[in-house]
Coordinates of C-alpha atoms in Angstrom, one line a residue:
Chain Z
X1 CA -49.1 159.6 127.7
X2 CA -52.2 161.1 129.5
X3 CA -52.3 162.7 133.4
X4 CA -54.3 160.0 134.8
X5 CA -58.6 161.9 136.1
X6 CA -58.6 162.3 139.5
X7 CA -62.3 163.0 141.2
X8 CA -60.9 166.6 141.6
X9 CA -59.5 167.1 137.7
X10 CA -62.5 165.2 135.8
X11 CA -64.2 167.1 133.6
X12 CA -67.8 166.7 134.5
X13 CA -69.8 169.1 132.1
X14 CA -69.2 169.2 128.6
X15 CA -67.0 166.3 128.8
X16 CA -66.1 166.3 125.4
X17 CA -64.1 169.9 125.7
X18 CA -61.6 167.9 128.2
X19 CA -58.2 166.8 127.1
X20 CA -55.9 165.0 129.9
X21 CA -53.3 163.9 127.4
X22 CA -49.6 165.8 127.7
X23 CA -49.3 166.7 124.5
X24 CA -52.0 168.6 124.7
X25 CA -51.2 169.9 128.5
X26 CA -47.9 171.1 127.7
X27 CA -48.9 172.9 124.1
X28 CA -51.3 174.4 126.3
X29 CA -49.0 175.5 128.8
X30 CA -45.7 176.0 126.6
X31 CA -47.9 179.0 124.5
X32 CA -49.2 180.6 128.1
X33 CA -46.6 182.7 129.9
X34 CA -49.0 184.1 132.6
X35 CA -50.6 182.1 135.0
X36 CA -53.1 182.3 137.9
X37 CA -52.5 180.8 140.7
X38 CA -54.9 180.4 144.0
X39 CA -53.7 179.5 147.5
X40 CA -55.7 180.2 150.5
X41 CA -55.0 182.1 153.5
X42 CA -56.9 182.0 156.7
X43 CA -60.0 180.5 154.5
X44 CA -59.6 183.0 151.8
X45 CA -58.7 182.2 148.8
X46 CA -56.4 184.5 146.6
X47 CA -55.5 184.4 142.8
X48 CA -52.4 186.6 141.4
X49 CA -50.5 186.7 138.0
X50 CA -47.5 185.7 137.9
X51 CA -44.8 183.9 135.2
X52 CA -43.9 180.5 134.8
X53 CA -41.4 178.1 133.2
X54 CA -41.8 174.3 132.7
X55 CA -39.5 171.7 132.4
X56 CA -41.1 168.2 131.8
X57 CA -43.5 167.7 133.9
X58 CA -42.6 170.6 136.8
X59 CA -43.8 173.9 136.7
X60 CA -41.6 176.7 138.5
X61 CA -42.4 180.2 139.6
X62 CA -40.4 183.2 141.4
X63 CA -41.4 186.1 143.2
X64 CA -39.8 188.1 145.7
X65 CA -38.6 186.5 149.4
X66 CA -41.2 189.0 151.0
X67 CA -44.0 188.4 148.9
X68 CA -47.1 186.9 151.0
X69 CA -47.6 184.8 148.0
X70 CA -44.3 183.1 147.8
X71 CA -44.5 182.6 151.5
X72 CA -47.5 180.8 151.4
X73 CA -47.2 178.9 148.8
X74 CA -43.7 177.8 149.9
X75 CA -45.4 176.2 153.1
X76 CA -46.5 173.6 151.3
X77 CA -50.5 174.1 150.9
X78 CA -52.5 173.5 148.2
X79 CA -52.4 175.4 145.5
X80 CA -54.2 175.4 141.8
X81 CA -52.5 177.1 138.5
X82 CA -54.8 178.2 135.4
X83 CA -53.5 178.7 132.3
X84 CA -56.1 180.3 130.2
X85 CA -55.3 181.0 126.2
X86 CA -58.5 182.9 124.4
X87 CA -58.7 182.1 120.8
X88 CA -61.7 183.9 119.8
X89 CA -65.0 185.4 120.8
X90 CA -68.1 182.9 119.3
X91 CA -71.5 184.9 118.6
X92 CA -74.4 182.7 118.2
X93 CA -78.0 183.7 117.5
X94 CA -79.1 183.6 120.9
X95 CA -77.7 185.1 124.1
X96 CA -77.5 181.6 125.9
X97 CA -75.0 180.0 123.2
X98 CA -72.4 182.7 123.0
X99 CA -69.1 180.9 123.8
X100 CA -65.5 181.7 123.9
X101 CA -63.2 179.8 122.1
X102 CA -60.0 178.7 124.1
X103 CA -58.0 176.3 125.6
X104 CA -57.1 176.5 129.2
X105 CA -55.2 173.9 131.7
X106 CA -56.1 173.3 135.6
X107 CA -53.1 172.2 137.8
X108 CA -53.9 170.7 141.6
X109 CA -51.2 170.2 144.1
X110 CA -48.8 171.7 146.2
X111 CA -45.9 173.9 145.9
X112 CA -42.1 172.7 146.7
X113 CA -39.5 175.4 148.0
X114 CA -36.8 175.0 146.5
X115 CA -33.3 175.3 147.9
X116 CA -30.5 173.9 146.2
X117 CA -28.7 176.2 144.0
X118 CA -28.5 174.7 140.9
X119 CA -32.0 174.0 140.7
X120 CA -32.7 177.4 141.6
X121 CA -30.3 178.4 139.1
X122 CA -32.0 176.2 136.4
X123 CA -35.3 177.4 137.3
X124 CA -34.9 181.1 137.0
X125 CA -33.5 180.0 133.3
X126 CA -36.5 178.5 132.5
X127 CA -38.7 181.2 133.4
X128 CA -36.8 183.9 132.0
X129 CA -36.5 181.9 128.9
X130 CA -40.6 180.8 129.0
X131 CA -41.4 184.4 128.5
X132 CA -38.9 185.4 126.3
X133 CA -37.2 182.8 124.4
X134 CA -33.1 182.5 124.7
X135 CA -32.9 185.5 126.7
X136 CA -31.2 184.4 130.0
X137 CA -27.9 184.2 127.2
X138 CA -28.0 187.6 126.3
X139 CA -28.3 189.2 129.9
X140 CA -26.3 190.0 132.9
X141 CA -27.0 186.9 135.4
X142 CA -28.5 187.4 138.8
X143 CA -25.8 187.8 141.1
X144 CA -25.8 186.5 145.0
X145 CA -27.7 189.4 146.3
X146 CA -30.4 189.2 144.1
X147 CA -30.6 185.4 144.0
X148 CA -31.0 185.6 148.0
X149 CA -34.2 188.4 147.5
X150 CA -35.9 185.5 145.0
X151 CA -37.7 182.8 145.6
X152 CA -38.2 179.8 143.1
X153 CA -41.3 177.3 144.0
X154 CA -41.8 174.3 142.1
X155 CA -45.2 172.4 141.1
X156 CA -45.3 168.8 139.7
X157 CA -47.7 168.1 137.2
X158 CA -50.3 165.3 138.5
X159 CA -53.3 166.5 138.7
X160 CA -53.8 168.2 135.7
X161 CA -56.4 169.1 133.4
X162 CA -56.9 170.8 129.9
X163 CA -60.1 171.9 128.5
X164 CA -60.6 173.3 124.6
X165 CA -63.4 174.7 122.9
X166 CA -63.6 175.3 119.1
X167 CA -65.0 175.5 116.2
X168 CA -68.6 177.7 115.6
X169 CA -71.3 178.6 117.7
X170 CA -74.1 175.4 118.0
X171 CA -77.3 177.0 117.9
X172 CA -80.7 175.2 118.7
X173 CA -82.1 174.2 115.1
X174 CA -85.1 176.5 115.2
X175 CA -82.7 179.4 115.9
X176 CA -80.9 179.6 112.3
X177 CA -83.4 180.2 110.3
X178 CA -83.3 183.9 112.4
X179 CA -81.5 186.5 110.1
X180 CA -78.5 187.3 112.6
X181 CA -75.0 187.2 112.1
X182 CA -73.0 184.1 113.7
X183 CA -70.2 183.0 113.7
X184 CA -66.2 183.3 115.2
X185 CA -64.3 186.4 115.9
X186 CA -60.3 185.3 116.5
X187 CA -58.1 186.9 118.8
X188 CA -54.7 186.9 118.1
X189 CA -51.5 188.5 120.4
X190 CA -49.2 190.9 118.2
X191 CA -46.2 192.1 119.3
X192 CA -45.8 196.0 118.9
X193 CA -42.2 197.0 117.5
X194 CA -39.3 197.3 120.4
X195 CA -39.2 200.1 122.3
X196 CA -35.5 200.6 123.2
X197 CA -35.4 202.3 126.3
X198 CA -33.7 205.8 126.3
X199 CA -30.0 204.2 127.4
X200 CA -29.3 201.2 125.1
X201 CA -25.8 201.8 123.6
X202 CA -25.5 202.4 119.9
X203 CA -23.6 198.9 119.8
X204 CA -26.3 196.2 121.2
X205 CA -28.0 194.3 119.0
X206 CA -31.2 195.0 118.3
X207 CA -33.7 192.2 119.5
X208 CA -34.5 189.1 117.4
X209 CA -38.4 189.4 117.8
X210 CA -38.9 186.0 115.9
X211 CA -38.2 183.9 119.0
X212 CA -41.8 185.0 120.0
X213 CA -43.8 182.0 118.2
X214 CA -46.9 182.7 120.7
X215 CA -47.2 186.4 119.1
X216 CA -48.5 187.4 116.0
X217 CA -44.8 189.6 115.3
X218 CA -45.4 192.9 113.3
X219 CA -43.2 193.3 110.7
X220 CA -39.4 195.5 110.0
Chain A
X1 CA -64.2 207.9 145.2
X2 CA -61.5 205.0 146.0
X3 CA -62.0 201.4 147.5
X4 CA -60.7 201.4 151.1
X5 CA -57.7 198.9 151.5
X6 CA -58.3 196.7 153.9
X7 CA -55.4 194.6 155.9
X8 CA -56.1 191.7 152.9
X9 CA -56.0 194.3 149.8
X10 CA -53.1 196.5 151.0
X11 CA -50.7 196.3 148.7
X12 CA -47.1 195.7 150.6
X13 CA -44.7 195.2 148.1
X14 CA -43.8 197.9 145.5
X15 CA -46.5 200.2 146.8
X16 CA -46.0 203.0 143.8
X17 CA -47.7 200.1 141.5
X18 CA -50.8 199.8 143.7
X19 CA -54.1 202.0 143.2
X20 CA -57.6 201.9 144.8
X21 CA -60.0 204.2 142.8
X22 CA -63.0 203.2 141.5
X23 CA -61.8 205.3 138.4
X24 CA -58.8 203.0 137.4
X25 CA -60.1 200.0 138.7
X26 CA -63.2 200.5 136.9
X27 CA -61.1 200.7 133.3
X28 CA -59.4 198.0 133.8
X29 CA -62.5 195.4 135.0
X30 CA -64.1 197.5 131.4
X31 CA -61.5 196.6 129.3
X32 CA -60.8 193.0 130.5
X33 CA -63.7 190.5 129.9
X34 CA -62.1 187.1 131.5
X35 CA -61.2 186.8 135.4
X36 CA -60.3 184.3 137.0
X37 CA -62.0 183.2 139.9
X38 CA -60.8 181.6 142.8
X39 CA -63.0 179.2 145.4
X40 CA -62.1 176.8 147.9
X41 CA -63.8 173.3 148.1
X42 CA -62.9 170.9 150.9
X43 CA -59.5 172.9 151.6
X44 CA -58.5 172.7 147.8
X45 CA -58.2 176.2 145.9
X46 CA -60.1 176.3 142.5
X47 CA -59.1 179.2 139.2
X48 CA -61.7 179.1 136.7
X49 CA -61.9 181.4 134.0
X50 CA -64.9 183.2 133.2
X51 CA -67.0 185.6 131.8
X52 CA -68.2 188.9 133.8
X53 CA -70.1 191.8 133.7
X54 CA -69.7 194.8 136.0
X55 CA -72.8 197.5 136.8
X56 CA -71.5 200.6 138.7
X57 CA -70.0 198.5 142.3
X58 CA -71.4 195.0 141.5
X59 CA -69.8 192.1 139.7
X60 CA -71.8 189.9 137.5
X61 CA -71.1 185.9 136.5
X62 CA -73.0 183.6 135.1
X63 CA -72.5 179.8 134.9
X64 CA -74.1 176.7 134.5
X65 CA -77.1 175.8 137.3
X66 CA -75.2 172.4 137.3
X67 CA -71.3 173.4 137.6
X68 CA -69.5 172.5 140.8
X69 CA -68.2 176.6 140.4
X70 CA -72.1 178.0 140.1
X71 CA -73.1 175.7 143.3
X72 CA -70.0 176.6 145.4
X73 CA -70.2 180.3 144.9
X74 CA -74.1 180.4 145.8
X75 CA -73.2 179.4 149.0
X76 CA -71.5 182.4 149.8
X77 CA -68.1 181.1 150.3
X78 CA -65.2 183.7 150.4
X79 CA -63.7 184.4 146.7
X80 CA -61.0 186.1 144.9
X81 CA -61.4 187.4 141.5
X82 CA -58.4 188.3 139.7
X83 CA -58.7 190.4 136.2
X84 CA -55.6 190.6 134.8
X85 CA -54.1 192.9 131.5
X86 CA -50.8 192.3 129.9
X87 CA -49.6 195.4 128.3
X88 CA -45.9 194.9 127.4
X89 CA -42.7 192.5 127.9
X90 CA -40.0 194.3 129.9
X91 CA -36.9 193.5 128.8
X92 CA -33.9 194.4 131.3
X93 CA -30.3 194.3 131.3
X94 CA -30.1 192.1 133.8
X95 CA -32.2 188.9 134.1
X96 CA -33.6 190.0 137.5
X97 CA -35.0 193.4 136.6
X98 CA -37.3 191.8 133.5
X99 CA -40.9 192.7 134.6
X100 CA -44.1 192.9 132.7
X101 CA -46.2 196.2 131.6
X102 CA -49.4 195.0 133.1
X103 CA -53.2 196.6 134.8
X104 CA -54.8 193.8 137.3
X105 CA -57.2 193.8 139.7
X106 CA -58.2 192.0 142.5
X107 CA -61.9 191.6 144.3
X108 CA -62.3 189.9 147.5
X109 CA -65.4 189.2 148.8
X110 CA -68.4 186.7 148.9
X111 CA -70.2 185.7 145.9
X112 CA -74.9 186.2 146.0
X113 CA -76.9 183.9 144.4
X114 CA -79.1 186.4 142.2
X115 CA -82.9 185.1 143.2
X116 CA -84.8 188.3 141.2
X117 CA -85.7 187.3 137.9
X118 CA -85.8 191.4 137.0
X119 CA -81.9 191.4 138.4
X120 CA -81.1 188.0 136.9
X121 CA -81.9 189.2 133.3
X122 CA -80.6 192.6 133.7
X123 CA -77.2 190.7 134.3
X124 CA -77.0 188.0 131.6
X125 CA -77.4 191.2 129.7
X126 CA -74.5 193.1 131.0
X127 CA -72.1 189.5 130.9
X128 CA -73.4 189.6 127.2
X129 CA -73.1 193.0 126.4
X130 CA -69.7 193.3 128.3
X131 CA -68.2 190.7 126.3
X132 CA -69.8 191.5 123.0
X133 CA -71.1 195.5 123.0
X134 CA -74.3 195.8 122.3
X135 CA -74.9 192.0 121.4
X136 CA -78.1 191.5 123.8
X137 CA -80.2 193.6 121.5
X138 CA -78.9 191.3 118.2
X139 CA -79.7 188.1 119.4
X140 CA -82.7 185.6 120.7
X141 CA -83.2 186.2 124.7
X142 CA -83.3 183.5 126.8
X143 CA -85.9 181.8 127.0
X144 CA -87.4 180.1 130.6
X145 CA -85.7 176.6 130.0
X146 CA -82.2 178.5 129.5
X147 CA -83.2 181.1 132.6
X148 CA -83.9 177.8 134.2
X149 CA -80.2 176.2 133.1
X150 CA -78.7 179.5 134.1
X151 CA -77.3 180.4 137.7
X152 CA -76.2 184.3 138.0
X153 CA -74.5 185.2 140.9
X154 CA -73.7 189.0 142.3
X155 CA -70.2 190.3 144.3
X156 CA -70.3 193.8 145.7
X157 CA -67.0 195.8 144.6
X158 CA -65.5 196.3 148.0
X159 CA -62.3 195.1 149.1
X160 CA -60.6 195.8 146.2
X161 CA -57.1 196.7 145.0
X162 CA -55.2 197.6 141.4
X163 CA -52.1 196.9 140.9
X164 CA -50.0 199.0 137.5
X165 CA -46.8 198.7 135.8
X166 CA -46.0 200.9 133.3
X167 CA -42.5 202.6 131.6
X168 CA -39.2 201.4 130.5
X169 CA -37.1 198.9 132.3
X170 CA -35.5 199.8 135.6
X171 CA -31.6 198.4 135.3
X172 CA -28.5 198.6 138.4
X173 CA -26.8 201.7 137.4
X174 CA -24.0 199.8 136.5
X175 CA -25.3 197.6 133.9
X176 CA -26.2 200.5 131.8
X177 CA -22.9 200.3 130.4
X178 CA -23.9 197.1 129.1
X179 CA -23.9 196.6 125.3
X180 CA -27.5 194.3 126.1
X181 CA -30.9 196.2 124.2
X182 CA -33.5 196.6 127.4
X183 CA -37.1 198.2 126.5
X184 CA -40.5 197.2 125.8
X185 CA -42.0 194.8 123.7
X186 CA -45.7 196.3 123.8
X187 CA -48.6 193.6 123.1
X188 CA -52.6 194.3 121.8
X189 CA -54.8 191.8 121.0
X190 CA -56.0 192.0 117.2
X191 CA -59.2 190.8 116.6
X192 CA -59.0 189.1 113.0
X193 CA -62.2 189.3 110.8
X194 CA -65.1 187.3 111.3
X195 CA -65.8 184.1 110.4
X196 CA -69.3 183.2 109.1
X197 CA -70.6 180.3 110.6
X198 CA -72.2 178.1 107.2
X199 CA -75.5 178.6 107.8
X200 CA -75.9 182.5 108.2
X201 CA -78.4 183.8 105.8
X202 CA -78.2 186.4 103.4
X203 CA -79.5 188.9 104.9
X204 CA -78.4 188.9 108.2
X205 CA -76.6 192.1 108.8
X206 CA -73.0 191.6 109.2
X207 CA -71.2 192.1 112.7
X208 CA -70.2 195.8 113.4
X209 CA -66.5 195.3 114.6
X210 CA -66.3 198.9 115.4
X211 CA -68.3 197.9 119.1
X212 CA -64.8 196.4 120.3
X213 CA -62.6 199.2 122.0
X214 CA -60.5 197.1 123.9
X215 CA -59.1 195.2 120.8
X216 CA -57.3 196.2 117.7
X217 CA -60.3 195.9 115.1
X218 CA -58.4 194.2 111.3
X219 CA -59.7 196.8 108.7
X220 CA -61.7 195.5 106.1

């Protein structure tokens, strides 16, 4: 099952690093937890950070009812999501073929409000659980007030595109016989030890940190 | 010295998290190396990720003559570039209060086509050496079919805002009674060690992972 090119989502240069299957979209997007997304307002064009969730092929995201972001992007414009994962810094003997090694996805397409509760509800699930796994069982729920001060907007994937670099640098042939190092340096996420904040009571459990498979945990 | 906000870079929401000197903006476009970059063709917004390099109040990218980003942002279209740093998970009592410990930045402005061959080189060296510290004087230049390959393209550092979270979680003072752990779950990115490529000689020095301040280097 592939997201079908559009003139907008093919992957003109280095055609070979694109990937439109959902397989690959979805690892892509299921090991990310940040995205950025860009909306335009009054012919600017703005990118902010925010979470995410995804369930199938919909993306949600949640911000605050005042946000500018939320607002516009619940108005139904156009709107594109990056997902970006770095896997490693890639040195080559010249300047012009350094490279990074990732794997990134491009989402096109508009932004749904949505409005009926249990959507909503579901939503805010997945996000809180797309960051942290299984937590949304362990905490308080969000109660009317706060649901009313959030927003949940929804995004379904269509137009989407990944692209993946790997591998070592590809220098030109004349270039390797040049004594310089090449080669890969990896990248990984580790997750620090928890940092209980100064009112945790004796009694709660101490956080299962191997729910993170995205991080590198550190161990004890 | 600080960046003026402007109506577009004011920060509205959450205001103690926002910050406009050139001091802590400066560290935090330093110690990131990817932004994202947003650009509008034909009504639709674009987010790439890319490469940068900063010198003193000027933005650097570089990009491929041929890509539809390069030729877009030559022509002086407003953009957005968005640097963004994850510091920690913040985990809350409740499921609304869970944040993230996080530095970002975000540059609005036009993108310059950079013309002067002097200024074109001096920047390829900064993306490289911002990147990869002190890589440009390691490697093969460019030579003039690459320079030829190669757009470069300037942004002046000034509508500008930073945006900071930092600390514990911040629960309703009634869930503090909660038997639910709430802290931080701090995150670094390690860089592993490198990986030869097969066909680096002998005596090509190996790479000096000391250079690397903003990642944890693996010792050894």
């Amino acid at each position: 099952m592939s997201y079908l090119p559009t003139a907008r989502t093919s992957v003109h240069r280095l055609k070979k690093r694109a990937a439109y299957d959902k397989a690959t979209v979805h690892a892509i997007l299921d090991e990310g937890y940040i995205c950025h997304i860009g909306f335009v307002v009054d012919a600017q064009p703005y990118v902010i950070p925010t979470l995410y969730g995804r369930d199938n092929d919909c993306l949600y995201f949640h911000g605050a009812m005042a946000s500018r972001m939320l607002r516009t992007l619940a108005s139904e414009v156009d709107v594109c999501v990056s997902v970006t994962l770095v896997d490693g810094l890639v040195l080559a003997r010249s300047a012009f073929h350094h490279s990074l090694n990732y794997r990134s996805v491009v989402v096109l397409g508009k932004a749904r409000f949505v409005s009926d509760a249990e959507e909503k509800m579901h939503a805010l699930q997945l996000i809180t659980d797309h960051a942290v796994p299984r937590r949304w069982a362990e905490v308080r729920g969000p109660n009317e007030l706060e649901l009313k001060q959030t927003s949940v907007l929804a995004m379904s994937l269509q137009e989407v595109s990944a692209k993946i670099r790997t591998g070592p640098p590809v220098d030109d042939d004349e270039d390797y016989s040049l004594p310089i190092w090449a080669g890969v340096l990896p990248l990984e996420t580790h997750l620090g030890g928890a940092i209980s904040d100064d009112r945790v009571l004796a009694q709660a459990p101490q956080p299962d940190l191997s729910r993170f498979t995205r991080f590198v945990v550190a161990k004890g």
